[in-house]
Amino acid sequence: MTLNKNNNGQNKYIDYTSFSNGGNHLWSKGTVNNGLRKYVDYCNANGITNTISHANVWAWEGSKQTGATPMLYKYQQLPLMSSFANIGQANFWHNLTNILSGFTINLVPKHLRPDQIYTGLNPRSNETISDSRRIHQLIFHESGHYSHASKVGASYWAQLFASEISNIHLHGGDPYYDGTSPSLQAGARIGLAEGWATVTEFYVSNSYYNSSIIRSNTGSSRQHMSNVNGILEGFNIIDRPMNATRTDEWSWFSHGLIVDILDTGRNNGTADQSVHRNGSGAFLNTVLDEVSIQSGSIYNLGPVFSRLTSSVNSAADLKNPLMSAYPAQSSKINTLFQNYGY
């Protein structure tokens, strides 16, 4: 008997027809599984020591295209999260499930609660061709959150996720708002976490597919990795509260800073294309990036991930651990953070 992917007991072929007809929930779940496997392989090769294992993952097909990483199975801390969010457990659960899925889902037992939720897994989002890349990009973002949560622990993640649910509750479904809600400290933690997840989203997508969908000031589109890197190298860091429209290239999230930490830097005394702006988008200063701490693969995220400890609650908090780890570049690291407004 000849073994192939359909009869070896390890793989299953799941046909995909058209999402408009429904019935592709098995394809959606299989695509999520494959994306998680890709993320684990990336972690093992690129310095992310806390990867995904024994997670409860919920997934739906559809068009909503959203994800979340509440870690409610690994940490089982719904009461703590609802306390931090200052809303009852029932309201917290409703905001989590209804906003994401569009369904009213009754509170389930602890052993069934999700670490990750993927809703509206539509491979045509922002594109005309149906494939797995868009879904995997979302998975790589949320899996970056999972690694971060696994490293920093239950209390840290409860505060972070509760802050985003609180914002959803207070600000019409927006988990991030302007970077100052539900407090300046909470906003700083959100900016760090979302920036890290945005970096994993782009780096892992680019490593597998040489492209990513990126939301720039001209709209959302799939771009070759060289164009994505160019957009991120021209990042605009916006002060909080941010009144301008947030995109992947204009944001108060930390991904522009992390990219500058990980890239090779200019090392010639001239500013790069990154710009620091006030909350309304007005120019403040250019960014001088002469930091070069990367070694080995350009996709190695270890130099930053290893510093994402439970005591690092903002992008600014990354500075001292990096200066301690790379003392020969401490002055350049300090200058980079100052140029970003930290």
XYZ file of C-alpha atoms in Angstrom:
342
model
C 0.000 0.000 0.000
C 1.319 3.416 -0.945
C 1.187 6.036 1.785
C 0.126 9.545 0.889
C -1.189 12.576 2.742
C -4.737 11.197 2.640
C -4.083 7.797 4.209
C -0.997 8.098 6.424
C -2.980 8.866 9.565
C -1.157 12.153 10.054
C -2.644 14.436 7.411
C -6.110 15.055 6.083
C -7.093 16.755 2.838
C -9.961 19.193 3.398
C -11.498 20.604 0.243
C -12.177 24.326 -0.042
C -14.942 25.598 -2.320
C -16.425 29.019 -1.602
C -16.883 30.815 1.664
C -20.040 32.445 0.358
C -21.719 29.028 0.473
C -20.622 28.235 4.036
C -19.675 24.769 5.126
C -15.968 25.434 5.292
C -15.594 25.240 9.060
C -13.321 22.194 8.804
C -11.142 24.016 6.267
C -11.006 27.020 8.616
C -9.965 24.906 11.581
C -7.394 23.032 9.510
C -5.957 26.314 8.258
C -5.713 27.591 11.838
C -3.926 24.400 12.863
C -1.452 24.760 9.991
C -0.831 28.406 10.869
C -0.152 27.549 14.502
C 2.259 24.819 13.394
C 4.107 27.328 11.201
C 4.349 29.706 14.140
C 5.779 26.991 16.404
C 8.392 26.125 13.778
C 9.300 29.807 13.421
C 9.672 30.187 17.190
C 11.953 27.179 17.423
C 14.254 28.651 14.775
C 14.156 32.332 15.703
C 14.630 32.911 19.399
C 11.060 32.844 20.761
C 11.361 30.474 23.701
C 7.690 30.514 24.746
C 5.652 29.058 21.930
C 2.143 27.573 21.727
C 1.415 24.306 23.507
C -1.763 22.647 24.851
C -3.891 25.685 24.004
C -7.664 25.825 23.653
C -8.347 27.522 20.309
C -11.791 28.580 19.071
C -12.303 29.211 15.341
C -15.204 30.179 13.078
C -15.505 30.667 9.349
C -17.060 33.875 8.015
C -16.056 37.420 7.129
C -15.485 39.249 10.420
C -11.702 38.612 10.395
C -10.865 39.192 14.050
C -8.818 37.452 16.700
C -8.076 37.621 20.416
C -5.806 35.887 22.916
C -7.500 35.985 26.347
C -5.554 32.973 27.748
C -8.628 31.845 29.682
C -7.687 28.152 29.621
C -3.971 28.418 30.402
C -4.477 30.935 33.218
C -8.219 30.461 34.037
C -8.526 33.960 35.435
C -11.889 35.292 34.270
C -12.746 36.640 37.773
C -9.446 38.548 37.938
C -9.872 39.972 34.442
C -13.415 41.140 35.116
C -12.227 42.744 38.356
C -9.455 44.632 36.536
C -11.947 45.728 33.873
C -14.357 46.862 36.608
C -17.261 44.969 35.042
C -18.935 41.733 36.139
C -17.878 38.347 34.818
C -21.042 38.022 32.729
C -20.500 41.435 31.100
C -16.827 40.673 30.521
C -17.654 37.360 28.859
C -20.392 38.981 26.755
C -18.036 41.692 25.506
C -15.348 39.137 24.725
C -17.520 36.689 22.779
C -20.233 38.892 21.290
C -17.979 41.664 19.978
C -15.615 39.134 18.405
C -18.021 36.534 17.071
C -21.358 38.286 16.767
C -22.902 35.460 18.780
C -24.211 35.308 22.324
C -22.315 32.421 23.907
C -23.176 31.339 27.416
C -20.348 31.148 29.930
C -18.683 27.768 29.461
C -16.788 25.619 32.004
C -13.164 26.549 32.700
C -11.739 23.607 30.781
C -13.508 24.776 27.601
C -12.613 28.464 27.770
C -10.370 29.757 24.982
C -6.747 30.814 24.992
C -7.234 32.105 21.462
C -10.308 33.049 19.434
C -10.384 33.378 15.642
C -13.647 34.593 14.155
C -14.582 35.236 10.564
C -11.720 33.349 8.958
C -12.091 34.594 5.397
C -9.146 34.016 3.044
C -10.404 36.720 0.674
C -10.050 39.573 3.167
C -8.421 42.523 1.329
C -7.753 40.300 -1.700
C -9.501 38.636 -4.644
C -7.684 35.293 -4.426
C -8.640 32.786 -1.747
C -5.684 31.318 0.092
C -4.375 30.773 3.606
C -1.928 33.671 3.867
C -4.321 36.272 5.288
C -5.590 33.866 7.935
C -2.040 32.891 8.858
C -1.051 36.542 9.212
C -3.803 36.980 11.813
C -2.648 33.788 13.536
C 0.956 35.006 13.660
C -0.224 38.237 15.335
C -2.303 36.477 17.975
C 0.379 33.851 18.521
C 2.853 36.635 19.240
C 0.455 37.607 22.013
C 0.380 34.000 23.254
C 4.178 33.884 23.518
C 4.224 37.235 25.321
C 1.480 36.115 27.718
C 3.267 32.843 28.443
C 6.431 34.737 29.321
C 5.004 37.528 31.514
C 2.499 35.460 33.507
C -1.141 35.455 34.537
C -1.479 38.736 36.452
C 0.281 40.806 33.787
C -1.879 39.351 31.028
C -5.067 39.735 33.043
C -4.383 43.462 33.414
C -3.520 43.869 29.743
C -6.458 41.951 28.315
C -8.877 43.480 30.814
C -7.751 46.937 29.665
C -8.653 46.119 26.074
C -12.036 44.670 27.065
C -12.671 47.764 29.192
C -11.953 49.944 26.162
C -14.316 47.844 24.042
C -16.972 48.394 26.708
C -16.325 52.142 27.042
C -15.377 53.213 23.522
C -17.773 51.620 21.079
C -15.889 48.392 20.465
C -12.395 49.927 20.073
C -9.923 47.927 22.217
C -7.115 50.489 21.846
C -8.777 53.929 21.674
C -6.212 56.769 21.710
C -3.524 55.231 23.913
C -4.661 56.827 27.180
C -7.548 54.549 28.174
C -8.415 53.086 30.598
C -5.299 54.850 31.958
C -1.973 56.152 30.665
C -0.182 53.157 32.207
C -2.635 50.691 30.676
C -2.302 52.398 27.305
C 1.483 52.075 27.472
C 1.171 48.348 28.169
C -1.253 47.964 25.249
C 1.143 49.818 22.953
C 4.002 47.500 23.884
C 1.969 44.296 23.487
C 0.294 45.275 20.226
C 3.603 46.484 18.820
C 5.283 43.173 19.637
C 2.409 41.206 18.060
C 2.544 43.410 14.956
C 6.257 42.628 14.613
C 5.630 38.873 14.860
C 2.779 39.224 12.360
C 4.997 40.826 9.713
C 8.234 38.951 10.398
C 6.641 35.488 10.394
C 4.462 36.272 7.347
C 7.432 37.630 5.429
C 9.574 34.619 6.329
C 7.021 32.175 4.897
C 5.377 34.158 2.103
C 7.744 37.047 1.243
C 4.757 39.357 1.660
C 2.175 40.695 4.104
C -0.999 42.720 4.040
C -0.113 46.093 5.537
C -2.405 49.008 6.381
C -0.685 52.200 5.286
C -1.973 55.734 4.785
C -2.986 54.758 1.245
C -5.081 51.757 2.336
C -4.655 48.026 2.976
C -2.918 45.859 0.398
C -0.573 42.909 0.070
C 2.990 44.097 -0.383
C 6.267 42.325 -1.079
C 8.411 42.063 2.025
C 10.832 44.683 0.686
C 7.971 47.190 0.510
C 6.707 46.183 3.960
C 10.182 46.665 5.391
C 10.412 50.043 3.681
C 7.112 51.172 5.186
C 8.187 50.045 8.659
C 11.574 51.756 8.244
C 9.636 54.954 7.593
C 7.497 54.493 10.705
C 5.854 57.519 12.322
C 5.626 57.244 16.116
C 2.682 59.296 17.357
C 2.405 60.671 20.885
C -0.570 59.770 23.069
C -3.398 60.676 23.007
C -3.358 59.988 19.291
C -5.905 62.057 17.393
C -4.627 61.180 13.920
C -5.793 58.011 12.155
C -3.787 54.992 13.312
C -2.286 52.709 10.628
C 0.624 50.278 10.559
C 2.950 53.151 9.607
C 1.398 55.878 11.838
C 0.832 54.579 15.361
C 1.531 54.816 19.078
C 2.210 51.053 19.096
C 5.823 49.968 19.611
C 6.493 48.028 16.398
C 8.452 50.814 14.701
C 10.825 50.971 17.649
C 11.213 47.180 17.769
C 11.988 47.065 14.038
C 14.664 49.735 14.528
C 16.121 47.746 17.425
C 16.304 44.576 15.332
C 17.478 45.995 12.001
C 21.098 46.793 11.195
C 20.865 50.558 11.736
C 22.530 53.175 9.559
C 25.733 53.727 11.557
C 26.588 56.845 9.573
C 25.212 59.600 11.779
C 22.223 60.396 9.552
C 18.575 60.037 10.531
C 16.467 57.386 8.849
C 12.967 57.933 7.476
C 11.211 57.411 10.813
C 9.598 60.478 12.370
C 8.335 61.374 15.843
C 5.054 63.342 15.754
C 2.644 64.785 18.296
C -0.828 63.343 18.836
C -2.290 65.357 15.968
C 0.420 64.252 13.555
C 2.573 67.395 13.556
C 6.319 66.863 13.060
C 8.510 66.864 16.185
C 11.817 65.261 15.187
C 13.490 62.682 12.974
C 14.810 59.396 14.383
C 18.491 58.467 14.521
C 18.857 54.672 14.469
C 22.428 53.432 14.793
C 21.522 50.396 16.923
C 22.659 47.034 15.549
C 22.142 44.138 17.973
C 20.967 41.491 15.509
C 23.073 38.398 14.886
C 22.414 35.454 12.626
C 19.065 35.355 10.827
C 17.271 38.612 10.034
C 14.168 36.918 11.448
C 15.647 36.284 14.896
C 13.358 37.991 17.440
C 15.218 36.706 20.493
C 17.051 39.969 21.326
C 13.718 41.673 22.021
C 11.621 38.711 23.185
C 14.121 37.801 25.891
C 13.620 41.307 27.358
C 9.793 41.097 27.464
C 9.648 40.246 31.164
C 6.836 40.950 33.620
C 8.603 44.160 34.706
C 8.502 45.607 31.178
C 5.166 47.424 31.002
C 5.846 49.868 28.170
C 8.090 50.441 25.195
C 10.140 52.803 27.366
C 10.765 49.959 29.839
C 12.690 48.060 27.160
C 15.498 50.617 27.177
C 17.367 49.690 30.354
C 17.313 45.897 29.782
C 18.648 46.443 26.264
C 21.344 48.851 27.468
C 22.410 46.306 30.094
C 22.495 43.477 27.558
C 24.418 45.510 24.968
C 26.611 47.923 26.956
C 28.807 48.789 23.974
C 25.722 50.249 22.287
C 24.079 51.789 25.350
C 24.519 55.360 24.090
C 23.032 54.522 20.686
C 20.129 52.668 22.318
C 19.465 55.631 24.599
C 19.466 58.021 21.620
C 17.036 55.816 19.685
C 14.580 55.706 22.590
C 14.880 59.459 23.147
C 14.128 60.099 19.473
C 10.989 57.973 19.833
C 9.891 60.159 22.741
C 10.754 57.710 25.537
